CSV table of C-alpha atoms in Angstrom, one decimal:
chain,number,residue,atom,x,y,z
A,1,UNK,CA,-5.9,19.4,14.6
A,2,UNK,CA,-3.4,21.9,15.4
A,3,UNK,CA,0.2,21.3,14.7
A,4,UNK,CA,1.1,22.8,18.0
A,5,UNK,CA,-0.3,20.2,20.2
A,6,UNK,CA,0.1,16.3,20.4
A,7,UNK,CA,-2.7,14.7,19.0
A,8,UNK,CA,-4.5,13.1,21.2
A,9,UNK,CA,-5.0,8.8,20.8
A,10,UNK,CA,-8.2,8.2,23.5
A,11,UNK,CA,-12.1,8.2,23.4
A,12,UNK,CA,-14.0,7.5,20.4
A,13,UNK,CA,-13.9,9.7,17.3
A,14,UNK,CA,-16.4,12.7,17.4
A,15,UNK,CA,-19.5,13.1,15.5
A,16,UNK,CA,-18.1,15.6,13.6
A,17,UNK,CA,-15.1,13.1,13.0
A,18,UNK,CA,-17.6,10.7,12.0
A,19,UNK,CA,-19.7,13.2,9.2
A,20,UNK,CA,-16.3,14.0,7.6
A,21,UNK,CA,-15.7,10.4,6.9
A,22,UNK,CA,-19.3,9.2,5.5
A,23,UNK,CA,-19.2,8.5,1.2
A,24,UNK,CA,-15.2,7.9,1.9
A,25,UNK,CA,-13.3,4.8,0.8
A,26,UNK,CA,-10.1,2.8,2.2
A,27,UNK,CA,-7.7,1.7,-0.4
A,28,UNK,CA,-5.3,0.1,2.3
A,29,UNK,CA,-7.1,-2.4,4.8
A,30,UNK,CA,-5.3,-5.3,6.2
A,31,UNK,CA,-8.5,-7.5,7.4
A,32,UNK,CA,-8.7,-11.4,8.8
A,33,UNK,CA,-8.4,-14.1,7.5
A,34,UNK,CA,-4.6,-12.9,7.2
A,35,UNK,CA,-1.1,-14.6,8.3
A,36,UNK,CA,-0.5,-12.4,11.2
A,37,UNK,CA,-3.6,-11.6,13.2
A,38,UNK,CA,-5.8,-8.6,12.4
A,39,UNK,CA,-8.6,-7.3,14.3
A,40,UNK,CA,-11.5,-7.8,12.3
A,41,UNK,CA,-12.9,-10.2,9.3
A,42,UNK,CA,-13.9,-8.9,6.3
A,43,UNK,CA,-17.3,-9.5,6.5
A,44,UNK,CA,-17.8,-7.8,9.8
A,45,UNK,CA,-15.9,-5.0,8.3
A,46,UNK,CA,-18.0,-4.4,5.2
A,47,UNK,CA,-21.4,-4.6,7.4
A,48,UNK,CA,-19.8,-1.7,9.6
A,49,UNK,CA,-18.7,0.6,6.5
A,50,UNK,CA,-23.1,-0.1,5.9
A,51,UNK,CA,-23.4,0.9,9.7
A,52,UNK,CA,-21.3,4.2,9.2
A,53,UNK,CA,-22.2,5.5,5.9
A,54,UNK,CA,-18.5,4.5,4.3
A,55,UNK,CA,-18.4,3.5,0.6
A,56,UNK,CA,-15.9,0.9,1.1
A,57,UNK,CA,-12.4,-0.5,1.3
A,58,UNK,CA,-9.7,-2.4,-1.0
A,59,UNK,CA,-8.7,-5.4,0.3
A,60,UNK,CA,-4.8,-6.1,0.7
A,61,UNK,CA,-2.9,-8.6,1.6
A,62,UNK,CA,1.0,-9.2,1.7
A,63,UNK,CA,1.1,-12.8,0.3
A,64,UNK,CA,-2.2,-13.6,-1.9
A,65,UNK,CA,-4.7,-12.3,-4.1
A,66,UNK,CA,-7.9,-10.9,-2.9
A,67,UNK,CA,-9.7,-10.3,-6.1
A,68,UNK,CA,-12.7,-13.7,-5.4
A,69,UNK,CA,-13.0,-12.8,-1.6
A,70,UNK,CA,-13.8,-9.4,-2.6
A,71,UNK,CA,-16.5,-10.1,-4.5
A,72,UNK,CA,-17.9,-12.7,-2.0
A,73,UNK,CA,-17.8,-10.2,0.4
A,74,UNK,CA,-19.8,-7.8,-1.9
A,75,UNK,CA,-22.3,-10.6,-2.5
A,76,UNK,CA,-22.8,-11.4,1.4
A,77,UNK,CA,-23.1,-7.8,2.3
A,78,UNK,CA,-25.1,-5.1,-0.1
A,79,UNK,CA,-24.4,-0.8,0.0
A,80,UNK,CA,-20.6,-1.4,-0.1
A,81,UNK,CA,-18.1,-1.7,-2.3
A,82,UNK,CA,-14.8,-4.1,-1.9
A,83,UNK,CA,-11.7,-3.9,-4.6
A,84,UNK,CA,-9.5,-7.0,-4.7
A,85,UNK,CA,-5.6,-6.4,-5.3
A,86,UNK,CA,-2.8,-8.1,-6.1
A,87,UNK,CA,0.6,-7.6,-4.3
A,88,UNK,CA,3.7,-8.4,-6.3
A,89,UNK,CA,5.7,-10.1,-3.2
A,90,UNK,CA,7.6,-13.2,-4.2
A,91,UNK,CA,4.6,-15.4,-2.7
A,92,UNK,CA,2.7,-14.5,-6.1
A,93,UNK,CA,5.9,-14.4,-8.5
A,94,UNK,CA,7.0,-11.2,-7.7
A,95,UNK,CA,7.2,-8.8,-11.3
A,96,UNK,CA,4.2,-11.5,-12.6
A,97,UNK,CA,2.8,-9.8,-15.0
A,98,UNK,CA,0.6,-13.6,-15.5
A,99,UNK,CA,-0.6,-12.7,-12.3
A,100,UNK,CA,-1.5,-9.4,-12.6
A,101,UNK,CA,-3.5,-10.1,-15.8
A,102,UNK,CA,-5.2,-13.1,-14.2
A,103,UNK,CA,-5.8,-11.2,-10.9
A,104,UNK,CA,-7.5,-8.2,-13.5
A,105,UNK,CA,-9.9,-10.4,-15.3
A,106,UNK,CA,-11.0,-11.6,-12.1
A,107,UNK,CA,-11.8,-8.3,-11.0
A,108,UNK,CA,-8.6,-6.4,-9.5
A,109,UNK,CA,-9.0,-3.1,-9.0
A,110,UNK,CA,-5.5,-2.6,-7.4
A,111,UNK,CA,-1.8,-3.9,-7.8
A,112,UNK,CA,0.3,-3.2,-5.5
A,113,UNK,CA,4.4,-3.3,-6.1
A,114,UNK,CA,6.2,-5.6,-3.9
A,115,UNK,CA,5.8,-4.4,0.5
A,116,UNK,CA,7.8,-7.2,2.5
A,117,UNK,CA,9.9,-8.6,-0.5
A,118,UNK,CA,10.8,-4.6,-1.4
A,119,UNK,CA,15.0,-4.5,-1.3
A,120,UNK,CA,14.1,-1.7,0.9
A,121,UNK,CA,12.9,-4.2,3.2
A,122,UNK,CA,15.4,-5.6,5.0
A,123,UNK,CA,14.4,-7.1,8.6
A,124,UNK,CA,13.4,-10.5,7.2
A,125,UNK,CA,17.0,-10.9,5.1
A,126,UNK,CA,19.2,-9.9,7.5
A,127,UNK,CA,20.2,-11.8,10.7
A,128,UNK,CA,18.5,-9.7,13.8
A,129,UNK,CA,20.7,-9.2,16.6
A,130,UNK,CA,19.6,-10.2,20.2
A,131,UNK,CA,17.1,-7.6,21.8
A,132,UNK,CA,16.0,-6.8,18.0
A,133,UNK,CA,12.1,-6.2,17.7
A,134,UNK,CA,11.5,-8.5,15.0
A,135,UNK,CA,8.6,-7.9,13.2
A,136,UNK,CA,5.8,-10.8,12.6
A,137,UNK,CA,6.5,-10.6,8.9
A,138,UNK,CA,10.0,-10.8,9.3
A,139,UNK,CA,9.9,-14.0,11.7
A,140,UNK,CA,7.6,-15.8,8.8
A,141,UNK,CA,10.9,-14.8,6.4
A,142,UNK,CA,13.3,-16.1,8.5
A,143,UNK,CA,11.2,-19.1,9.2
A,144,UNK,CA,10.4,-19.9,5.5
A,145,UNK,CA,14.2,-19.2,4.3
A,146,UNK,CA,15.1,-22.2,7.3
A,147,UNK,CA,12.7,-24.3,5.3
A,148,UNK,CA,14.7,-23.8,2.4
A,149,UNK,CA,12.1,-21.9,0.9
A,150,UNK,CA,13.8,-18.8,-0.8
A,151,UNK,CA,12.6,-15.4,-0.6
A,152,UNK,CA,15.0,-13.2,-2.4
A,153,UNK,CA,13.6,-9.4,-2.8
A,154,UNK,CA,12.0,-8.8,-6.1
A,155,UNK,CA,13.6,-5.9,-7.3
A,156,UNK,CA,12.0,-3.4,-10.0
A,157,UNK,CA,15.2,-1.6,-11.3
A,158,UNK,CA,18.3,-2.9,-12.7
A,159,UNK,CA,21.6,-2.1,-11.0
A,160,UNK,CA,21.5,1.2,-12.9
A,161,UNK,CA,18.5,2.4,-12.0
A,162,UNK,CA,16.6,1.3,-15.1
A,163,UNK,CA,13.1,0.2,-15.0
A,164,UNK,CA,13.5,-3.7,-15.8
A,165,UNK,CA,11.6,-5.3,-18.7
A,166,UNK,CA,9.7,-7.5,-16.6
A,167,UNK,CA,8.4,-4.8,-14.4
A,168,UNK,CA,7.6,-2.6,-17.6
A,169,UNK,CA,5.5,-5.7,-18.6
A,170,UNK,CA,3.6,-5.5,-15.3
A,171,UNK,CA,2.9,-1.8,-16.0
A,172,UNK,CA,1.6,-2.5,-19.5
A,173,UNK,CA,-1.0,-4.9,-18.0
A,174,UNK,CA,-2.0,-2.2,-15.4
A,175,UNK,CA,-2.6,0.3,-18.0
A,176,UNK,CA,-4.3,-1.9,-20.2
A,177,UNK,CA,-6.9,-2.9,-17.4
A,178,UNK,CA,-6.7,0.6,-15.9
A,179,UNK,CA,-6.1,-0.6,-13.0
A,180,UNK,CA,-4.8,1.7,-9.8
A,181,UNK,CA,-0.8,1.0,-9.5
A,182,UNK,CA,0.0,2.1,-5.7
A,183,UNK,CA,4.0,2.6,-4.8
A,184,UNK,CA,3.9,-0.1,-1.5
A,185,UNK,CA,7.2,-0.2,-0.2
A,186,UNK,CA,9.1,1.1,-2.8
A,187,UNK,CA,12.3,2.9,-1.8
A,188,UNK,CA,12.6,6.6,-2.8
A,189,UNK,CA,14.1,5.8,-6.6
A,190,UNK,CA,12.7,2.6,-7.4
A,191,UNK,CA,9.2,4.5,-6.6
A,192,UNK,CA,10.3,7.8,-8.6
A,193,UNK,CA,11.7,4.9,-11.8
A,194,UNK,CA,8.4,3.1,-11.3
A,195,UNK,CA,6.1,6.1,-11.2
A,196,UNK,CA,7.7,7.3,-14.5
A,197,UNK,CA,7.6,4.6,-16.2
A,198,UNK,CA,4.0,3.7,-15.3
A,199,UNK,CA,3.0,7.2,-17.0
A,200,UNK,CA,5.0,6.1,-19.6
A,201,UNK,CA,3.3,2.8,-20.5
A,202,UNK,CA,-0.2,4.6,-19.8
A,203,UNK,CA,-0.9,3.7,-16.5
A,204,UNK,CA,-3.6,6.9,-15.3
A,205,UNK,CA,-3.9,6.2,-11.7
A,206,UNK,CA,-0.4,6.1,-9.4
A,207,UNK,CA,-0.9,5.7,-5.6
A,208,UNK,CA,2.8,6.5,-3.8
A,209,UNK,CA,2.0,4.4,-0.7
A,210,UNK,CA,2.4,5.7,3.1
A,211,UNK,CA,5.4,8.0,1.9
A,212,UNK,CA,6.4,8.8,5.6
A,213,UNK,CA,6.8,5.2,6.6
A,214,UNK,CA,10.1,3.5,7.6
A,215,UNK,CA,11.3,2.1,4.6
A,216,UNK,CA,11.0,5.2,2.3
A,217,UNK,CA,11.1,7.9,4.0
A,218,UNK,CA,10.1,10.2,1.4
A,219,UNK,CA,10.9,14.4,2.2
A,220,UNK,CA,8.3,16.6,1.6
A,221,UNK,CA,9.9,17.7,-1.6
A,222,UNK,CA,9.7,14.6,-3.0
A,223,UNK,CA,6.3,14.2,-2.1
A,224,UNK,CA,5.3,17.4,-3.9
A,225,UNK,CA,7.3,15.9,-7.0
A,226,UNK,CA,4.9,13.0,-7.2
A,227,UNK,CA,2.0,15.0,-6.5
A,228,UNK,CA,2.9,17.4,-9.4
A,229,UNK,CA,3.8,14.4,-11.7
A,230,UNK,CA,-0.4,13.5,-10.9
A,231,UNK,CA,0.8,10.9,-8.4
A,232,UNK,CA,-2.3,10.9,-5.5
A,233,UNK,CA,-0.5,10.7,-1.9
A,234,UNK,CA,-1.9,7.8,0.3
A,235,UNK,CA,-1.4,8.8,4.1
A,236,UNK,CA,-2.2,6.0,6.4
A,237,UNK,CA,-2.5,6.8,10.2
A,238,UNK,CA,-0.8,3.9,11.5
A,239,UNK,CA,2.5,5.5,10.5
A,240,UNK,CA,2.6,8.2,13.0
A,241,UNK,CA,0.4,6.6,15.6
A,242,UNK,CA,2.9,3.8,16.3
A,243,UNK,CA,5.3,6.5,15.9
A,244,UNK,CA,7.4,5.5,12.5
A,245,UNK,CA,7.3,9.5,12.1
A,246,UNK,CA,5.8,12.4,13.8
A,247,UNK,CA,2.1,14.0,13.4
A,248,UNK,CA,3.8,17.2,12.2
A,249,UNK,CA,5.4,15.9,9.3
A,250,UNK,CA,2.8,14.1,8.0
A,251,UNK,CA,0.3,17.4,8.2
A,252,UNK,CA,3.4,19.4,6.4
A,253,UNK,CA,2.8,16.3,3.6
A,254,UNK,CA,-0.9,16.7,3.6
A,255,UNK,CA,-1.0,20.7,3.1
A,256,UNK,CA,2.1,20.8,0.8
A,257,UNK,CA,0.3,18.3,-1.4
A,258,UNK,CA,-2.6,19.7,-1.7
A,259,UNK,CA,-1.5,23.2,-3.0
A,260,UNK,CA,0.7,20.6,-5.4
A,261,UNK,CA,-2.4,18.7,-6.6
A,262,UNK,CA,-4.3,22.0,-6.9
A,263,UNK,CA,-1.4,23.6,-9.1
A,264,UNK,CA,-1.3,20.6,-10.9
C-alpha cells in the first residue's frame, strides 16, 4: 500500500493478499490455551495454515515452554510445521540456560529473551495510577507480587552495559543447538549488547523482535544497524494496527532494511 493513504482495517484480505502469503511462516503467534485469552487454539490454527497453503508458525508463549505441544500439534495435524520456544521470563528462571538446553533437546527451535519480565517493561512493577489502562499481563504481575510471589525483571546486562555471564551462558547453548535467538522486548542497548554478543558466542540466526513496539522504540537507523550486523527484522502488524506506532514508520523500517540486508 501506498504510504500516502491510511491503510485501510475492513473486509477480508484479497486474493492477491492471500497468494503472497502461501509457503510463508509465522515466527510470533500467541495461540490458546494461553493466560490471557486468544482467539484461536492451536490445533484449529495449524488445520487453517493446511486450508491456506501457509508452512507454519512458532509457538510463543510469555510464561511456559512450548517445545511438547508443538510437536503434538504436528502429530494431530499433517502439511504443517510448528516450532516450540522458550521465553526467558522469570516464570522459567529467567537467564536459564538449564532451560534452554532442556527446552532444545526437546525440540526448540526458538528462544526468546525475556518480553514481560524485560526492565524495559515497566507496567506490571510500577504502581498504575487511577484511569491507567492496565494491561492483562500487568494485572497478573501485580496480582502475583500481592501473593508474595516475586517477579523482579531479569536483566541481561550489568549496570555497565556488559553482557552478564549468565546470559553469555544462554547464548552458548543457543549456538550450540543453532537455535534462532529473537530480541523480545529488549530495550534499544540490552538488544544491540545481546545481539553482539550472540555473534560472538556463534549464535547464526538473530531475530530483533517487533523493533517499532512500545518498549523499544528502535529509529530506523538503528534498525538498519542490526540489519547490516545480519540481524533479520521481525515486523508484526499488531504494532501499528492498535496504533503503538504509525503505518508509515514501519514501511520506512521495511524498505530501509531491505536495501540494508541486500548490501549486507
Amino acid at each position: 500500500p501506498s504510504t500516502s493513504e491510511p491503510a485501510t482495517t475492513t473486509g477480508p484480505p484479497s486474493d492477491r493478499a492471500r497468494e503472497l502469503v502461501v509457503g510463508a511462516f509465522d515466527l510470533h503467534v500467541h495461540i490458546d490455551p494461553d493466560l490471557p485469552p486468544r482467539r484461536i487454539d492451536d490445533v484449529t490454527l495449524a488445520r487453517r495454515c493446511v486450508e491456506l497453503g501457509l508452512a507454519g508458525f512458532g509457538l510463543k508463549s510469555h510464561y511456559t515452554s512450548t517445545v511438547e505441544r508443538a510437536r503434538v500439534v504436528e502429530g494431530v495435524v499433517s502439511g504443517v510445521r510448528v516450532h516450540g520456544a522458550i521465553t526467558l521470563n522469570r516464570a522459567v528462571g529467567g537467564m536459564n540456560a538449564l532451560a534452554v538446553e532442556i527446552a532444545a533437546r526437546e525440540g526448540a527451535r526458538i528462544v526468546w529473551m525475556p518480553t514481560f519480565d524485560s526492565p524495559a517493561e515497566t507496567a506490571g512493577r510500577s504502581e498504575p495510577k487511577p484511569g491507567d489502562n492496565v494491561p492483562q499481563w500487568a494485572k497478573l504481575q501485580h496480582e502475583l507480587r500481592g501473593l508474595g510471589l516475586g517477579v523482579e525483571p531479569v536483566h541481561v546486562t550489568d549496570d555497565a552495559g556488559r553482557v552478564l555471564p549468565e546470559t553469555r551462558d544462554v547464548l552458548r547453548a543457543v549456538a550450540r543447538h543453532g537455535l534462532v535467538l529473537a530480541t523480545a522486548h529488549l530495550a534499544r542497548d540490552d538488544a544491540f549488547a545481546v545481539v553482539e554478543a550472540a555473534f560472538e558466542e556463534g549464535v547464526e540466526h538473530v531475530v530483533v523482535t517487533h523493533p517499532e513496539f512500545t518498549s523499544q522504540r528502535f529509529s530506523i537507523e538503528d534498525q538498519v544497524a542490526l540489519a547490516e550486523r545480519g540481524c533479520l527484522i521481525e515486523r508484526c502488524l499488531s504494532t501499528p494496527f492498535s496504533g503503538k506506532t504509525s503505518f508509515d514508520h514501519v514501511f520506512d523500517g521495511v524498505q530501509d532494511g531491505a536495501e540494508a540486508h541486500h548490501a549486507w
